mmCIF file of C-alpha atoms in Angstrom:
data_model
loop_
_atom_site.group_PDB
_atom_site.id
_atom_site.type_symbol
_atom_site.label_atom_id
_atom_site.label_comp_id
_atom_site.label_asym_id
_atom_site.label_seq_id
_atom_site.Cartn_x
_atom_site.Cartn_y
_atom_site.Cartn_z
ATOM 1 C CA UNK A 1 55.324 29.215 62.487
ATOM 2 C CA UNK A 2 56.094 31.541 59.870
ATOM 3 C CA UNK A 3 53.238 33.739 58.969
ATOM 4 C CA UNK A 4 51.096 36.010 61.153
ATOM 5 C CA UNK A 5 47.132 34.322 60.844
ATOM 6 C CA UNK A 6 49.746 31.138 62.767
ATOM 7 C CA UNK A 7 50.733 33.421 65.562
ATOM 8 C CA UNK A 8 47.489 34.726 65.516
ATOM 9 C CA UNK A 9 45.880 30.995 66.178
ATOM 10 C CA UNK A 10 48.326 30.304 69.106
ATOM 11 C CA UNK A 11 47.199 34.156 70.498
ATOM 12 C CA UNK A 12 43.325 33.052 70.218
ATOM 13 C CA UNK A 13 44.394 29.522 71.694
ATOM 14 C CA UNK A 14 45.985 32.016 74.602
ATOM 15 C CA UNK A 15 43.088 34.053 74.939
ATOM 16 C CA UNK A 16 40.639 31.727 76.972
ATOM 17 C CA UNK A 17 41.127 32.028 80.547
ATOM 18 C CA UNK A 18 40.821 27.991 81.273
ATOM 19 C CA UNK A 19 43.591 27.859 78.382
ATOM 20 C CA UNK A 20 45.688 30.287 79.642
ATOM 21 C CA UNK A 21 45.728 28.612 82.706
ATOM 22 C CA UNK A 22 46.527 25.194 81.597
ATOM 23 C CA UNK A 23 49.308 26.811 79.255
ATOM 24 C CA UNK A 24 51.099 28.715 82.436
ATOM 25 C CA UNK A 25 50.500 25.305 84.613
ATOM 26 C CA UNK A 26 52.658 23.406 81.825
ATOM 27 C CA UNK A 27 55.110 26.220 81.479
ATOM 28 C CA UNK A 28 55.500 25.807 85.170
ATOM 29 C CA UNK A 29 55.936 21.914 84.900
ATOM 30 C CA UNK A 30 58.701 22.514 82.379
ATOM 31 C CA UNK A 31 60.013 19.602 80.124
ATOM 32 C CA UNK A 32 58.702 16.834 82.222
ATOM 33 C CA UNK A 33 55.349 17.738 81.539
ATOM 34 C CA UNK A 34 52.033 17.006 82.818
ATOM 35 C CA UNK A 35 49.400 14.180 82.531
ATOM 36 C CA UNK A 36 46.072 14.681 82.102
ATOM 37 C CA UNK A 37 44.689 13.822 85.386
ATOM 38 C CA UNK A 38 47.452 15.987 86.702
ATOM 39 C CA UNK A 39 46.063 19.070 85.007
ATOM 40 C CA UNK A 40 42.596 18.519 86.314
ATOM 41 C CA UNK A 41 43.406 18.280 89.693
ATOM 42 C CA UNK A 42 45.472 21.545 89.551
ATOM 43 C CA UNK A 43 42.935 23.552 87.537
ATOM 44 C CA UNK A 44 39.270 21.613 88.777
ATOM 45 C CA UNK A 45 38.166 21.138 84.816
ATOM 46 C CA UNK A 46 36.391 17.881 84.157
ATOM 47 C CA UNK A 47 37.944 15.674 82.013
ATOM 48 C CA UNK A 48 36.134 16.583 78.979
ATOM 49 C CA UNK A 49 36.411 20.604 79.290
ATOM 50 C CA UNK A 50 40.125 19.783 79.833
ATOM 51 C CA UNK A 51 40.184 17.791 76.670
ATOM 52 C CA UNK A 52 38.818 20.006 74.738
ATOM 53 C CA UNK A 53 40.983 23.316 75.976
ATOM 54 C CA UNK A 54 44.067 20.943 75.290
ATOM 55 C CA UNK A 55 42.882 19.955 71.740
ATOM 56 C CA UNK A 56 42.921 23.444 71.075
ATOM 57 C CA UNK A 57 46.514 24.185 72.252
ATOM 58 C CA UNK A 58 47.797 21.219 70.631
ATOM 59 C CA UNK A 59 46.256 22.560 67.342
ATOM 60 C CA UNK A 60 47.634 26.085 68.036
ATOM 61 C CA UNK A 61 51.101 24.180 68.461
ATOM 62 C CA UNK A 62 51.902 25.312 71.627
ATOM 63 C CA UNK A 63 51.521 21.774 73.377
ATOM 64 C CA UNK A 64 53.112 18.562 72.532
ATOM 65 C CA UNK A 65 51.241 15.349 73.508
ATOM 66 C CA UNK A 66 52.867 12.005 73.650
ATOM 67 C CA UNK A 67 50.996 8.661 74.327
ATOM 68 C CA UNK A 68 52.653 6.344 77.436
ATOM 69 C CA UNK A 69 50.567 3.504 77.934
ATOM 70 C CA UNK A 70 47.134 4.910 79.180
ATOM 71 C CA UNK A 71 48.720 8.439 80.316
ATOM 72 C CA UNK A 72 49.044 11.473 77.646
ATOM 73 C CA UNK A 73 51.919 13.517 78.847
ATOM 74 C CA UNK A 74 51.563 17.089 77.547
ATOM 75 C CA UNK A 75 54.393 19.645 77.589
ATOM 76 C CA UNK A 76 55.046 23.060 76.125
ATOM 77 C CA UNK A 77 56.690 23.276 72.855
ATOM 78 C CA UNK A 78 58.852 25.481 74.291
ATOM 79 C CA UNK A 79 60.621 26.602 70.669
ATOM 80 C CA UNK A 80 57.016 27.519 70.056
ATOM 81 C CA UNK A 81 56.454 29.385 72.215
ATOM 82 C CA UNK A 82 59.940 31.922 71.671
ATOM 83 C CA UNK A 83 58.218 31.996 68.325
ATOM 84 C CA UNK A 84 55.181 33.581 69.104
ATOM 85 C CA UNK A 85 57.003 35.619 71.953
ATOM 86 C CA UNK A 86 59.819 36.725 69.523
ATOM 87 C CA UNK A 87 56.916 37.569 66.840
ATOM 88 C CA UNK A 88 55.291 39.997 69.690
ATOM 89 C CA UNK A 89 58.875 41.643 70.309
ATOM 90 C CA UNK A 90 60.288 41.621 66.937
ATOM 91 C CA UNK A 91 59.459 45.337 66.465
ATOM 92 C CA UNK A 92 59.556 46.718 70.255
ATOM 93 C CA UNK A 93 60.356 49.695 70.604
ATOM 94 C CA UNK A 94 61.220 50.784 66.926
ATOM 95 C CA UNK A 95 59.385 53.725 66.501
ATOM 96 C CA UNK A 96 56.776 54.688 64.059
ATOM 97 C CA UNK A 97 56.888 57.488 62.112
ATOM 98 C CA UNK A 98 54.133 59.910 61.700
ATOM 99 C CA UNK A 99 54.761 60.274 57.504
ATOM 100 C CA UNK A 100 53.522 56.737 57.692
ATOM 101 C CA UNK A 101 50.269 57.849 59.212
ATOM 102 C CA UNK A 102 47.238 59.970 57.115
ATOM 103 C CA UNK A 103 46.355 63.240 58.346
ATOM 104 C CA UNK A 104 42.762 63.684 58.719
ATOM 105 C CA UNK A 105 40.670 64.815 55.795
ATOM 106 C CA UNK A 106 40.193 68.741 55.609
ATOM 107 C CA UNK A 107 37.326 69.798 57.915
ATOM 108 C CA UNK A 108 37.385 67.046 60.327
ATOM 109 C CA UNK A 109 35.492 66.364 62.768
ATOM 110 C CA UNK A 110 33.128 68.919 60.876
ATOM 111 C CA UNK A 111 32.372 66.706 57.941
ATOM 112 C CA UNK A 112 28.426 66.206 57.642
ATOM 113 C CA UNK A 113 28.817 62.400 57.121
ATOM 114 C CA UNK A 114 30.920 62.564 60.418
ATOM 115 C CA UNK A 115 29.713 59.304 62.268
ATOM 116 C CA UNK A 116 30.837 60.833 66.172
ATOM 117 C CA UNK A 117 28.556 64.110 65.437
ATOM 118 C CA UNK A 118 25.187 61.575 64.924
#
């Protein structure tokens, strides 16, 4: 992942509850993994809601699936994931300063095309 609408996808991916459930169940599972019967009996989706929350986490590349026989193991791609968490904490704490920020225009919030006074 290098640019921010990619770490923006995985965010979105994140920002279902169902998928930020699975997500934290797999995190939990570690490399190993899960199967997808696994992940439906620990989070009670049916089979095709599950498919389609993990379709969108594998598109957000935050989940790796790999075919064994019949079962689909997914894991976390756990490099990934630093990604998007170093993205988020790049800039912690760095300060901003207020130069960068405009003052309000002269009169505010007196202006007559003020939208908070309507």
């Amino acid at each position: 992942m290098d640019t921010e609408s990619q770490y923006a996808q995985a965010l979105a991916a994140l920002g279902h509850d169902a998928r930020l459930k699975v997500f934290r169940l797999l995190v939990k599972a570690g490399k190993g993994g899960l199967g997808v019967g696994e992940i439906g009996q620990h989070t009670g989706l049916a089979a095709s809601t599950l498919a389609h929350h993990l379709r969108m986490l594998v598109a957000a590349g935050l989940v790796l699936q790999q075919k064994n026989g019949r079962e689909v193991r997914n894991t976390v791609d756990f490099p990934k994931m630093r990604e998007v968490l170093d993205f988020l904490t790049s800039e912690c704490c760095a300060g901003v300063q207020l130069e960068q920020v405009k003052p309000p225009p002269a009169g505010w919030p007196f202006l007559t095309n003020n939208p908070i006074k309507k």
